[in-house]
Short mmCIF file of C-alpha atoms in Angstrom, two decimals:
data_model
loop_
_atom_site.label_atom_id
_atom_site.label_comp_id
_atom_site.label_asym_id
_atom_site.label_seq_id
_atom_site.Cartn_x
_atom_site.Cartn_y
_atom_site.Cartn_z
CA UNK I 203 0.11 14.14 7.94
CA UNK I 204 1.30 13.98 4.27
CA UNK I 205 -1.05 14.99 1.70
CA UNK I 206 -4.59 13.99 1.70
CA UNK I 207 -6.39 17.93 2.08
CA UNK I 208 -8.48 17.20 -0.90
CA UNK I 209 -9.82 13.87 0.35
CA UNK I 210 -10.05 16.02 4.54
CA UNK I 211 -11.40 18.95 2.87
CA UNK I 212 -14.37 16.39 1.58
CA UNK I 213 -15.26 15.25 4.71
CA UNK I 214 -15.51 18.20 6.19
CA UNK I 215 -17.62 19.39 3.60
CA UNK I 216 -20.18 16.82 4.53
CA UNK I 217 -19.89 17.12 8.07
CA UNK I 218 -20.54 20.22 7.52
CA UNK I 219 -23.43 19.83 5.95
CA UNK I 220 -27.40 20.30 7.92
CA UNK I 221 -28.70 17.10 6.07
CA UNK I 222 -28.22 13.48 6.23
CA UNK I 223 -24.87 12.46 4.10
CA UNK I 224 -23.90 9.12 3.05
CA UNK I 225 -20.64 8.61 1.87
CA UNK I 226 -18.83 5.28 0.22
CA UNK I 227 -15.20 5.07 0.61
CA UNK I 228 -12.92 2.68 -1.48
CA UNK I 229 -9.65 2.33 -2.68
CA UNK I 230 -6.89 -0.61 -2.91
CA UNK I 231 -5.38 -1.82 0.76
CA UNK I 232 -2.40 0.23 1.90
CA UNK I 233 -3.46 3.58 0.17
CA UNK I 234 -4.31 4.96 3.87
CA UNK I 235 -7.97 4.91 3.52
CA UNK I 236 -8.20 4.33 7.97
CA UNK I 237 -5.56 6.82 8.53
CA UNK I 238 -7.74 9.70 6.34
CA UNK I 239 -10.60 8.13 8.89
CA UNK I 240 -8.88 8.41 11.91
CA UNK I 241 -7.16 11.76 11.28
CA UNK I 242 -10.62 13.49 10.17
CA UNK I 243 -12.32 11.25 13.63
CA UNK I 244 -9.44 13.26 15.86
CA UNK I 245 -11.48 16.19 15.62
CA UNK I 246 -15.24 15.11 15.59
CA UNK I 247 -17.11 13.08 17.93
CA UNK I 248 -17.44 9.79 15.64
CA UNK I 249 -18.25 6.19 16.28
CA UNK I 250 -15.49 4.52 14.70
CA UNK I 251 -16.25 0.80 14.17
CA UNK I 252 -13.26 -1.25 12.41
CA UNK I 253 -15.16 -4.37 11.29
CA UNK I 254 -13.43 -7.42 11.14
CA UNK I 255 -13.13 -10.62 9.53
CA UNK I 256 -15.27 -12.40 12.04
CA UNK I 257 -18.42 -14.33 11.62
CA UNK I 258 -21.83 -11.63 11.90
CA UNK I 259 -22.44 -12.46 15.83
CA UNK I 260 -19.04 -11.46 16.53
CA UNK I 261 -19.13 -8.64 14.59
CA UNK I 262 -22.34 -7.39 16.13
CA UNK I 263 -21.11 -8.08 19.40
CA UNK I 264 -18.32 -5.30 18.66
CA UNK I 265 -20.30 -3.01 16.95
CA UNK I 266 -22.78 -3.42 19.68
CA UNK I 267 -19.87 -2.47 22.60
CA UNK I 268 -18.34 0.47 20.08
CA UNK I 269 -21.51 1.97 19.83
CA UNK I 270 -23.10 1.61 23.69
CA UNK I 271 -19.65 3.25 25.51
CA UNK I 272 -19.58 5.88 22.53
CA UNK I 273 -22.79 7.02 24.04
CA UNK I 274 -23.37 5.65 27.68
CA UNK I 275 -19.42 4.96 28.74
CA UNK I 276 -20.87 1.19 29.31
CA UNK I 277 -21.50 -1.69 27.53
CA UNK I 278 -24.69 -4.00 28.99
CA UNK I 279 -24.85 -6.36 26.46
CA UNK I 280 -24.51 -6.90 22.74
CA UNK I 281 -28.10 -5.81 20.78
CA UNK I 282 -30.26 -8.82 19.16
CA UNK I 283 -30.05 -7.96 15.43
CA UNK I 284 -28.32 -5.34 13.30
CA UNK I 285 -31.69 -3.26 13.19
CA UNK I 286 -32.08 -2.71 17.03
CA UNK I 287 -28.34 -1.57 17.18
CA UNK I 288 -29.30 1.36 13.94
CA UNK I 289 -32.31 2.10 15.78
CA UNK I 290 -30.78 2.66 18.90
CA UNK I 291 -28.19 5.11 17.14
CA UNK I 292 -31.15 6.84 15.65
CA UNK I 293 -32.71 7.58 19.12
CA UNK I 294 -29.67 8.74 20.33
CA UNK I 295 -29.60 11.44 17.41
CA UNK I 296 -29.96 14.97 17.92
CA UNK I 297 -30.66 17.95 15.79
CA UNK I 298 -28.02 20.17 17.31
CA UNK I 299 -25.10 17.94 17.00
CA UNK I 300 -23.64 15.75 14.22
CA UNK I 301 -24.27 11.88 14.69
CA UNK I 302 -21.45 10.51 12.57
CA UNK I 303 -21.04 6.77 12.24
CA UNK I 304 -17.81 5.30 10.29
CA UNK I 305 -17.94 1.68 9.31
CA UNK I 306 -13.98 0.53 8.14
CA UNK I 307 -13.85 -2.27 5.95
CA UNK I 308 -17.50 -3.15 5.19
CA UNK I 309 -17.02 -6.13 2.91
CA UNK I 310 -16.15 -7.64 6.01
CA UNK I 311 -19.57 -7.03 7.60
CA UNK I 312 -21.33 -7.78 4.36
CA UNK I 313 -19.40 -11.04 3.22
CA UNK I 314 -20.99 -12.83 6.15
CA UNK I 315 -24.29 -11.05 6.28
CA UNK I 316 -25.72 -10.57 2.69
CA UNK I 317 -28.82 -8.67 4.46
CA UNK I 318 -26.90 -5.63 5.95
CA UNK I 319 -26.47 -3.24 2.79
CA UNK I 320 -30.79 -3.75 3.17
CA UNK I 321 -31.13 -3.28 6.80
CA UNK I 322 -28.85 0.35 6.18
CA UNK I 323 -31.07 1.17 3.59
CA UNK I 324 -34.41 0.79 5.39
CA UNK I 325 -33.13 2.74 8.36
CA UNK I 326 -31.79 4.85 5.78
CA UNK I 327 -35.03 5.18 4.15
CA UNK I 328 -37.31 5.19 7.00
CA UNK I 329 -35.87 7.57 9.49
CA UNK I 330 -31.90 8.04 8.97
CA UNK I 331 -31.89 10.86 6.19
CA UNK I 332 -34.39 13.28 7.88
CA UNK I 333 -31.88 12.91 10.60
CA UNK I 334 -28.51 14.89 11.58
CA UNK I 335 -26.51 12.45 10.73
CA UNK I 336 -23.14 11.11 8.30
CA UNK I 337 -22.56 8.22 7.37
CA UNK I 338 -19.17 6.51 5.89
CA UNK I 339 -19.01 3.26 4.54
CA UNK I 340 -15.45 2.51 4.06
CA UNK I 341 -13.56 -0.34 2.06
CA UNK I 342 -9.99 -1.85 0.85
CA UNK I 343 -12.57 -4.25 -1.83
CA UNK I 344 -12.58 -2.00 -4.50
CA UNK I 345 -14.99 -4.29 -7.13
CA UNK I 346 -16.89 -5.02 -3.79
CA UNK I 347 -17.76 -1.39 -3.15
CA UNK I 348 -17.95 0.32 -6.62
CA UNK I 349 -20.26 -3.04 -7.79
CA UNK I 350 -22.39 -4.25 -4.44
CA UNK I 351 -22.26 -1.32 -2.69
CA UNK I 352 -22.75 1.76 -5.56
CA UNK I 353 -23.68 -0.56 -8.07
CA UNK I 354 -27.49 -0.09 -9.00
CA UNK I 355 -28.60 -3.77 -8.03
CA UNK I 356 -27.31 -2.73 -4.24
CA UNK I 357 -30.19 -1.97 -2.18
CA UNK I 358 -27.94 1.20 -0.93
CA UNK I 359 -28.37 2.42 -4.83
CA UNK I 360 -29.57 6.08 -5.04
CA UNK I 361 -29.28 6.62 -0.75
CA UNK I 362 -25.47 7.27 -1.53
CA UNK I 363 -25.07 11.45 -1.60
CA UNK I 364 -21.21 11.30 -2.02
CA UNK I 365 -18.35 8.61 -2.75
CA UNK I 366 -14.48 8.52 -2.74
CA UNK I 367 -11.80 6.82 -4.27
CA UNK I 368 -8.48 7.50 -1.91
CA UNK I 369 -6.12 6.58 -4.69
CA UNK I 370 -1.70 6.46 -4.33
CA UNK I 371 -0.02 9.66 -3.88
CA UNK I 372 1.81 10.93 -7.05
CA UNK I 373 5.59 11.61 -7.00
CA UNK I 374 5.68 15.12 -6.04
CA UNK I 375 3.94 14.13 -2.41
CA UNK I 376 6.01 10.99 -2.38
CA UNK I 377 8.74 13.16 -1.84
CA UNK I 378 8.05 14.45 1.03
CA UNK I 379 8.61 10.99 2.71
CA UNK I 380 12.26 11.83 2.19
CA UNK I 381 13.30 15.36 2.80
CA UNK I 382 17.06 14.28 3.08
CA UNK I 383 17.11 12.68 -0.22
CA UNK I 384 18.25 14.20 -3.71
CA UNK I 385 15.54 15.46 -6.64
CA UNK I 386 16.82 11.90 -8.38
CA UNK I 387 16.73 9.67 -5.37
CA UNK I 388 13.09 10.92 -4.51
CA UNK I 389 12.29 10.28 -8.07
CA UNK I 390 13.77 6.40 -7.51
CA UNK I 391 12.64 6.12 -4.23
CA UNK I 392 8.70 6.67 -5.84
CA UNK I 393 9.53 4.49 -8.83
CA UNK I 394 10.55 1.52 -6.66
CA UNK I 395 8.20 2.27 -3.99
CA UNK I 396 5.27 3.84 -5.99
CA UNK I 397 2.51 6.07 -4.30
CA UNK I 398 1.17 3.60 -1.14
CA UNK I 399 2.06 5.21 2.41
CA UNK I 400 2.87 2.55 3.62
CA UNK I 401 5.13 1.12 1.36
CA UNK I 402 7.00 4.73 1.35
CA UNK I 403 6.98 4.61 5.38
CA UNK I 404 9.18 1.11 5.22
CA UNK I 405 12.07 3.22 3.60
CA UNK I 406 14.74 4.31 6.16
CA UNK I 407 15.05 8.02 4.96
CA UNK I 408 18.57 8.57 6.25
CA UNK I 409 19.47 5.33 4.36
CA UNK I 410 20.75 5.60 0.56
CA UNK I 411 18.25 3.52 -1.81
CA UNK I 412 20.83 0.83 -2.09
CA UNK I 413 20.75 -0.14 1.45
CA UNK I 414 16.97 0.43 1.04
CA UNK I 415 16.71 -1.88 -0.94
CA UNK I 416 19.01 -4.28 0.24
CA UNK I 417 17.32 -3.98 4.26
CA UNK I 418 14.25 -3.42 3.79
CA UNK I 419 13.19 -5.32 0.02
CA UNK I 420 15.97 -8.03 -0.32
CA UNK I 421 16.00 -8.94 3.28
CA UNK I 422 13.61 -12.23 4.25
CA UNK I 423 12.18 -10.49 7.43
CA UNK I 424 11.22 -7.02 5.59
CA UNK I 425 7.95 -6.43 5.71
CA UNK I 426 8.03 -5.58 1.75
CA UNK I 427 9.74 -9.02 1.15
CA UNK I 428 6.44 -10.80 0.56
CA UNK I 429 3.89 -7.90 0.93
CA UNK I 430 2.71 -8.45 -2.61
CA UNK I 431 2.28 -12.11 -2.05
CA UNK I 432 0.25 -11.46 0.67
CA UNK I 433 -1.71 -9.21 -0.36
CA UNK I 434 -2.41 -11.33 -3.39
CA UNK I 435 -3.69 -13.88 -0.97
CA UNK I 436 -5.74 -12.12 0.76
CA UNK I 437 -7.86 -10.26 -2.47
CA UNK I 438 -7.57 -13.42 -4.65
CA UNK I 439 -8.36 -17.59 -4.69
CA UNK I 440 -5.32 -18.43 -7.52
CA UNK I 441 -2.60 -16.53 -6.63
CA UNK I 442 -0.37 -19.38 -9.45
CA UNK I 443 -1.82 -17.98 -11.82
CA UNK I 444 -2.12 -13.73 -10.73
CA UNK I 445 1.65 -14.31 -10.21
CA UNK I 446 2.38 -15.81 -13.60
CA UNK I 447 0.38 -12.53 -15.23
CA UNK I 448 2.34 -10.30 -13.28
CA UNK I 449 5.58 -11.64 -13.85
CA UNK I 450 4.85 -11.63 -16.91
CA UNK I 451 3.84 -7.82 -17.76
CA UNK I 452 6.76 -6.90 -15.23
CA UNK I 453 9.88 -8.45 -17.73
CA UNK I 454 7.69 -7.08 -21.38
CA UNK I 455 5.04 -8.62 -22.17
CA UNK I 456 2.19 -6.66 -22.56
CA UNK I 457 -0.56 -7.73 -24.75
CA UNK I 458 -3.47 -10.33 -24.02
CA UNK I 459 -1.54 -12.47 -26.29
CA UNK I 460 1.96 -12.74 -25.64
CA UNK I 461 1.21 -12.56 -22.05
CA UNK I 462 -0.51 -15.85 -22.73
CA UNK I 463 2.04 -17.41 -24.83
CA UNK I 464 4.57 -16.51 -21.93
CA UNK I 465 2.40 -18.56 -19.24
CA UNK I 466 1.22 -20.78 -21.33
CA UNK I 467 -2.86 -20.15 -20.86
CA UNK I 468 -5.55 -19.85 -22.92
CA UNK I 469 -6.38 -15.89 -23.82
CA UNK I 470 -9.97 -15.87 -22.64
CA UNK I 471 -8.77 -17.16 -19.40
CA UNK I 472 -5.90 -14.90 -19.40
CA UNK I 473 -8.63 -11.82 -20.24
CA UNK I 474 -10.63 -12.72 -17.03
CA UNK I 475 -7.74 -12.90 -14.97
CA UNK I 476 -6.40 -9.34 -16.48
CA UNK I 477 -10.02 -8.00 -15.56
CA UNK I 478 -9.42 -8.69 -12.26
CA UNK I 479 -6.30 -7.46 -11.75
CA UNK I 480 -7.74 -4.24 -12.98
CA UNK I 481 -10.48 -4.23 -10.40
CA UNK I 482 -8.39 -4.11 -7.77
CA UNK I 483 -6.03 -1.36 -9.04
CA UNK I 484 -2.70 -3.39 -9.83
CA UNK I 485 -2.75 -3.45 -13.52
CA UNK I 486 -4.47 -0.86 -15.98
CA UNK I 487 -4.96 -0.98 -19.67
CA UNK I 488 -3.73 1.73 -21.56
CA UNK I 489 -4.86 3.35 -24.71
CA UNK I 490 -2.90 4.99 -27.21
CA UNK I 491 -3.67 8.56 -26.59
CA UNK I 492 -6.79 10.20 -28.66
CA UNK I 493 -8.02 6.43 -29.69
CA UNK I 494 -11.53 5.42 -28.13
CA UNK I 495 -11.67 3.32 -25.36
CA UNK I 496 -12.46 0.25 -27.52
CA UNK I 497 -10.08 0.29 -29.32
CA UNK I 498 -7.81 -3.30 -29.70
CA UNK I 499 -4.47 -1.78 -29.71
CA UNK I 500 -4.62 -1.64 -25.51
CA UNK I 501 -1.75 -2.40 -23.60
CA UNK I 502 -1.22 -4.47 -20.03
CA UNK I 503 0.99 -2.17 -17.49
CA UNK I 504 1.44 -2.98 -13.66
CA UNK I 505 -0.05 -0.02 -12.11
CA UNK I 506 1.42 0.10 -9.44
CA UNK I 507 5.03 0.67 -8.94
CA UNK I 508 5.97 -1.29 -6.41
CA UNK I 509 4.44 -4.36 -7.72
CA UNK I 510 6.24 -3.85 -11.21
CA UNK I 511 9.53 -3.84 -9.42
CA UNK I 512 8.61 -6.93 -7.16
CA UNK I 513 7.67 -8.54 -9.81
CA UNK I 514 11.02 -7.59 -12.25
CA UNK I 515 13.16 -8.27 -9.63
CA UNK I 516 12.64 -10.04 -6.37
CA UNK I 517 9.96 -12.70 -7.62
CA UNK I 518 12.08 -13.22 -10.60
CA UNK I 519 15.30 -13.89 -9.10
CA UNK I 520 14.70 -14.74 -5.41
CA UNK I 521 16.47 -17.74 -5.84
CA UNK I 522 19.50 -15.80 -7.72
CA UNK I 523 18.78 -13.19 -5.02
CA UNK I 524 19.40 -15.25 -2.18
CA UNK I 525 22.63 -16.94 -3.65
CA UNK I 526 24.43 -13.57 -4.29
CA UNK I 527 23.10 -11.89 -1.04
CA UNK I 528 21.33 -8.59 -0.15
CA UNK I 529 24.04 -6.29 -0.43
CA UNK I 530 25.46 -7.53 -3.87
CA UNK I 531 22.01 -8.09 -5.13
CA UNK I 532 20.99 -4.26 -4.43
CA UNK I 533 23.78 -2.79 -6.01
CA UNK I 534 23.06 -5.19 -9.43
CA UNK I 535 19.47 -4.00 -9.32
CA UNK I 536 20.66 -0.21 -9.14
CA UNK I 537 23.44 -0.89 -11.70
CA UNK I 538 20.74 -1.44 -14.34
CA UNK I 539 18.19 0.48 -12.95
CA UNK I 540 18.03 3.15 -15.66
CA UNK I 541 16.39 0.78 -17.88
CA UNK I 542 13.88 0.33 -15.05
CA UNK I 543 13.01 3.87 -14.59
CA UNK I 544 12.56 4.91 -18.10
CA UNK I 545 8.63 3.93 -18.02
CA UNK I 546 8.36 5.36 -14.80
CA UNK I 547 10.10 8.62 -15.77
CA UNK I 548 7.24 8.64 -18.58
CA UNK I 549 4.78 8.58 -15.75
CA UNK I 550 6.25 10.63 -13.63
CA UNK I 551 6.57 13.22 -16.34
CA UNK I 552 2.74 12.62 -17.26
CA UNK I 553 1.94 13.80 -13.54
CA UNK I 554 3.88 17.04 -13.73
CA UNK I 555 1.70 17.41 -16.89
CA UNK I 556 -1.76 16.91 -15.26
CA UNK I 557 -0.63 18.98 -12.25
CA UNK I 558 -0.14 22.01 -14.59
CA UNK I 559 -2.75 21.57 -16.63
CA UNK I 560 -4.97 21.85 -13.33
CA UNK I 561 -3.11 24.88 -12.52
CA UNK I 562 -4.37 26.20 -15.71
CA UNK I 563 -0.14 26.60 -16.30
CA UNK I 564 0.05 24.26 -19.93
CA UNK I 565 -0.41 26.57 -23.36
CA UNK I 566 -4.00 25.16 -23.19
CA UNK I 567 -6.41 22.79 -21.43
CA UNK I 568 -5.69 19.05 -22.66
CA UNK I 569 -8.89 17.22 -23.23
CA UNK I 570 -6.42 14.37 -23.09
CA UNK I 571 -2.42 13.08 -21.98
CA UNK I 572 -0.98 10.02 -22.36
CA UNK I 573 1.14 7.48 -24.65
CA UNK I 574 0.73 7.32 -28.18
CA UNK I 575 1.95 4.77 -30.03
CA UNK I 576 0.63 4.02 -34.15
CA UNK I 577 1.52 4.24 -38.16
CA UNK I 578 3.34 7.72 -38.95
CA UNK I 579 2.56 8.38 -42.32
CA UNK I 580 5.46 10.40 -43.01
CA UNK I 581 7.84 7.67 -41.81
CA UNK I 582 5.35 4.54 -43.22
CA UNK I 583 6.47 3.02 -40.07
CA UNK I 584 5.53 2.61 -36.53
CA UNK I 585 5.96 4.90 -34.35
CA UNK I 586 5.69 6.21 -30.71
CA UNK I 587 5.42 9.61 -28.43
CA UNK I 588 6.48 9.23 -24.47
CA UNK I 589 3.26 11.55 -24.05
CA UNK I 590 1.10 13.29 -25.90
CA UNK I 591 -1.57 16.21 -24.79
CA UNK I 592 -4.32 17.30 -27.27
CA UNK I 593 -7.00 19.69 -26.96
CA UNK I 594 -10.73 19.55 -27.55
CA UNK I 595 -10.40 20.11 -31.21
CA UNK I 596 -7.47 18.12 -31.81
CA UNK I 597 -5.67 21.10 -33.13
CA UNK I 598 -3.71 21.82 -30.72
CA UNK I 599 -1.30 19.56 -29.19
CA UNK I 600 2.01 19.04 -26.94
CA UNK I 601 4.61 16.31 -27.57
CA UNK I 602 6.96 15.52 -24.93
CA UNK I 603 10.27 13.39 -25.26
CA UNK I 604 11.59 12.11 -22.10
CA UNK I 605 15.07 10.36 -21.09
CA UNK I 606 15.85 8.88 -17.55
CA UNK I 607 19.49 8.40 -19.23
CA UNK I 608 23.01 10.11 -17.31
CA UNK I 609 24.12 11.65 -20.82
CA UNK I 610 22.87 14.56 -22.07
CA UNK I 611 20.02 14.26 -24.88
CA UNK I 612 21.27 14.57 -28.44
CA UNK I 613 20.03 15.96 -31.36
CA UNK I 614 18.21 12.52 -32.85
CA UNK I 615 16.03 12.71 -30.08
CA UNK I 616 14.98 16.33 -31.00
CA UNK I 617 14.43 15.02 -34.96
CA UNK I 618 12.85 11.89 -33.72
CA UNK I 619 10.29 13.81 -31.74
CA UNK I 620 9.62 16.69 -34.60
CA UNK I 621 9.04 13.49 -37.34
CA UNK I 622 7.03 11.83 -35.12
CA UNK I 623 4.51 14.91 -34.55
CA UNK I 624 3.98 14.03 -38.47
CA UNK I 625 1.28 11.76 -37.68
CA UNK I 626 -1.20 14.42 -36.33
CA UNK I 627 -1.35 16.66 -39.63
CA UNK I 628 -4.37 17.85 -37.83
CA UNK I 629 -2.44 19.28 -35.10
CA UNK I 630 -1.43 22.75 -36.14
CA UNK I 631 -0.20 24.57 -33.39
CA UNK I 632 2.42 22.52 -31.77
CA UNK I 633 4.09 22.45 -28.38
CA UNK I 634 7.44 20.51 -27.64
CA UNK I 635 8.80 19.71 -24.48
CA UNK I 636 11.92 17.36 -23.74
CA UNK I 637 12.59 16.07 -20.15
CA UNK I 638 16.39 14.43 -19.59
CA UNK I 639 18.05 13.33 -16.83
CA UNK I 640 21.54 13.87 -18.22
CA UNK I 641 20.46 17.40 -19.55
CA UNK I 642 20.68 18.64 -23.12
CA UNK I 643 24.01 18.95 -25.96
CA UNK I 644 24.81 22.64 -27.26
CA UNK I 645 23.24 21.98 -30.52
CA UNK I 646 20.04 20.94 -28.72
CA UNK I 647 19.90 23.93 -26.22
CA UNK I 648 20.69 26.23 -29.26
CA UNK I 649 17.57 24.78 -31.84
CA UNK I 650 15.63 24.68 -28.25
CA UNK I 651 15.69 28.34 -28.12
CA UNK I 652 15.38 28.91 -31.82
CA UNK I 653 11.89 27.10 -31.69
CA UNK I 654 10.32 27.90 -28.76
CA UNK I 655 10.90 24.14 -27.17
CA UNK I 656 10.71 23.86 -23.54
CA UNK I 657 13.74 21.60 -22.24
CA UNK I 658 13.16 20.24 -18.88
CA UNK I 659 15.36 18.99 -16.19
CA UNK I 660 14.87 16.77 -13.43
CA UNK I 661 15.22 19.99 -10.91
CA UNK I 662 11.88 21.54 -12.72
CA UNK I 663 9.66 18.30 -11.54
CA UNK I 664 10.00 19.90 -8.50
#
C-alpha cells in the first residue's frame, strides 16, 4: 500500500486505546478513504458495513445480516429498528476484546433516515462509551460530515473523540505510482493526474504520458473520459452551471467577477456556486500570502489537478478532440504543456517547502507559505512572488522563483526576484531559492554562490 502511515498509524492509536473512541472520517470520493478502512480491517476483527444508496429498510436489512454472521456465522432475520440492531452489538461487547464497528459512506444511511445520527448518540450516551468499543463513521460528503455530522447542531456534537480528513497524496508519494518513469514525467504524470489513487492507478506505468493520455484520457471508453462529469452528478443538482465555473477558472479566469462575465451569471449566484465547489474540495480560494483571510484580493484555483486539466483540455475541446483523434490530440496537449505545468510546478514546489519545514530542514519555521501577489513600492507597480515563506515576526522570510521552462533560468529572473523582495522592507533576513527545469546560466550559478542563493533542480524534489 502507498502512503497513508499517518492516517494507519491513527487508527491504531485508537484501537489501541482502553476507552470508547469515536471517530468521523471524510474526505472527497476517490481519495481512498475505504481502502485506508479495509487495509487497517485486514488486521482487526471489525464489522465492516458499506452502506448504500438504498432506501432505510434495505439498508437495515444489510446492516442487520453484516452484523448477525460477524458474530453468530448466521443471519435469522433482519432486526426491527436501528436501536435493537446497536443494542444487540452492545450485548455482544466484551471488556477483553475490541468491538469495532465501521460504517462507509454514512450520508447514505442518514439521507434517508434523518433520526440515525440521534439513535448513535443515545446508545452512545447511554451505554456505548463506558464500553470497549470504536467507532468510525466514514464519508465521501465532505459538507455532509464536517456540517451534520461534527457540526454543533448534530446530535453526535461533543460524542466525537477524534476525526480525519484523508486528503490527495502530494507529488513526492504520487511518484511512487510510477517507478519506471523519469523525475520530470513523475512530476507530469501528478500534474495531469493530481493526488487521487485512483486516478494515478488508471495510468499504464510502462506507457509514456503521451499514450497515457491519449488511452486512457482522450479515449471515449477510459474510465477518466467522463469521471469528472460523473462525479459532478453524483455530488451536485446543476451540473450546467458547476461546468461553466470550472471551465471557466481552468482557461484564466479567476476572480468572482470575471468568472461571471465569462458565463454570463450574476456574481452572487456565481459566489454560492464557488462556495460549493469549495465544500467539496475541487476549487480553493487563495490568499495572497501574509494577508488575513478576509481579505478581497482572493483568487479562484481548481484544486485539484486532474479536474484543472479536464477542464483545460478535454471539456474544452472534445469536439476538436474527437475530429483530430487521440493520438494527434495527445501529442498537441504535451506540445504546449509547459504552459500548463507552470502553476503546478508552483505547487509542487510549495510541497517540497512544507515537507522541509516539517522536517525542521528550512532556515526557520514558516508561520506561513504561499503566493503573494500586491503593490511593490520600490517598483510602484504590481507585482508577484511564485511563493513566499515568512516567519512569526515577519522578519524573516524566503522567496522562491520557480520555472517549469527547458532553458536554463537567466539573470532577469534572479533581478526580478531580488526587486520584488522590496515589498517586505520588514523582512530583514532574507532567503532566496530558485527552482528551474532547464537549470541555471553561468552568470546565475556564479551570483548564486556569491549570495548564498539556493538554486534548485528538478532532481532535488526528490
Amino acid at each position: 500500500m502507498i502512503g497513508r502511515k499517518q492516517e494507519l498509524a491513527l487508527l491504531e492509536k485508537l484501537y489501541s486505546s482502553p476507552s470508547f473512541q469515536f471517530l468521523i472520517m471524510y474526505g472527497r470520493r476517490r481519495v481512498g478513504k475505504t481502502t485506508i478502512l479495509q487495509k487497517f480491517a485486514q488486521s482487526h476483527d471489525c464489522i465492516f458495513f458499506p452502506a448504500q444508496e438504498k432506501n432505510d429498510v434495505l439498508n437495515l436489512e444489510d446492516f442487520s445480516q453484516t452484523v448477525q454472521e460477524h458474530y453468530t456465522g448466521d443471519y435469522l432475520a433482519p432486526f426491527p429498528n436501528w436501536e435493537k440492531a446497536l443494542a444487540f452489538i452492545e450485548k455482544q461487547s466484551r471488556n477483553d476484546k475490541r468491538t469495532v464497528l465501521i460504517i462507509d459512506e454514512f450520508p447514505f444511511l442518514a439521507s434517508q433516515n434523518p433520526s440515525i445520527k440521534s439513535i448513535f448518540q443515545h446508545a452512545i450516551d447511554h451505554s456505548w462509551q463506558n464500553k470497549n468499543i470504536f467507532l468510525i463513521l466514514c464519508g465521501s460528503s465532505v459538507s455532509f460530515m464536517i456540517n451534520e455530522v461534527m457540526g454543533y447542531k448534530s446530535p453526535l456534537y461533543g460524542r466525537i473523540t477524534a476525526h480525519l480528513e484523508v486528503k490527495p497524496f502530494d507529488y513526492l508519494e504520487s511518484a511512487e505510482f510510477f517507478p519506471n518513469y523519469s523525475q520530470e514525467e513523475k512530476l507530469l504524470a501528478y500534474g495531469i493526474l493530481g493526488g487521487i489513487p485512483r486516478y494515478l492507478k488508471a495510468f499504464n506505468p510502462y506507457q509514456d504520458i503521451t499514450g497515457n493520455i491519449a488511452e486512457h484520457i482522450l479515449s471515449e471508453n477510459a474510465y477518466l473520459h467522463d469521471e469528472p462529469q460523473l462525479l459532478l452528478r453524483m455530488e451536485l443538482r446543476e451540473p450546467g452551471i458547476y461546468n461553466s465555473i470550472l471551465e471557466a477558472i481552468a482557461n484564466g479566469a479567476n476572480r468572482i467577477s470575471t468568472i461571471s462575465d465569462r458565463i454570463h451569471e450574476d456574481r452572487s449566484k456565481c459566489t454560492k456556486y464557488l462556495q460549493v465547489l469549495q465544500n467539496i474540495r475541487l476549487v480553493k480560494k487563495i490568499i495572497p500570502c501574509g494577508q488575513p483571510k478576509t481579505s478581497k484580493k482572493g483568487i479562484y484555483v481548481i484544486a485539484d489537478h486532474y479536474y484543472r486539466f479536464w477542464y483545460r483540455y478535454t471539456f474544452s475541446q472534445k469536439n476538436y478532440y474527437f475530429l483530430l483523434g487521440e493520438e494527434k490530440a495527445a501529442q498537441e496537449i504535451m506540445d504546449g504543456i509547459s504552459d500548463y505545468m507552470g502553476p503546478v510546478f508552483e505547487e509542487i514546489c510549495t510541497e517540497y517547502l512544507w515537507r522541509r519545514a516539517k522536517a525542521h530542514t528550512l532556515p526557520f519555521i514558516p508561520a506561513v507559505i504561499g503566493k503573494w501577489w500586491g503593490t511593490n513600492p520600490l517598483l510602484k507597480q504590481q507585482d508577484d512572488i511564485d511563493i513566499l515563506a515568512l516567519d512569526k515576526t515577519e522578519t524573516e522570510g524566503i522567496f522562491c522563483e520557480c520555472k517549469y521552462r527547458n532553458r536554463p533560468m537567466p539573470m532577469e529572473e534572479y533581478d526580478d526576484l531580488v526587486q520584488a523582495t522590496a515589498a517586505f522592507p520588514k523582512v530583514t533576513k532574507k532567503h532566496l531559492i530558485f527552482f528551474s527545469k532547464g537549470g541555471y546560466t553561468q552568470p546565475v550559478i556564479e551570483r548564486a554562490q556569491r549570495e548564498g542563493a539556493q538554486l534548485m533542480s528538478i532532481s532535488n524534489l526528490f
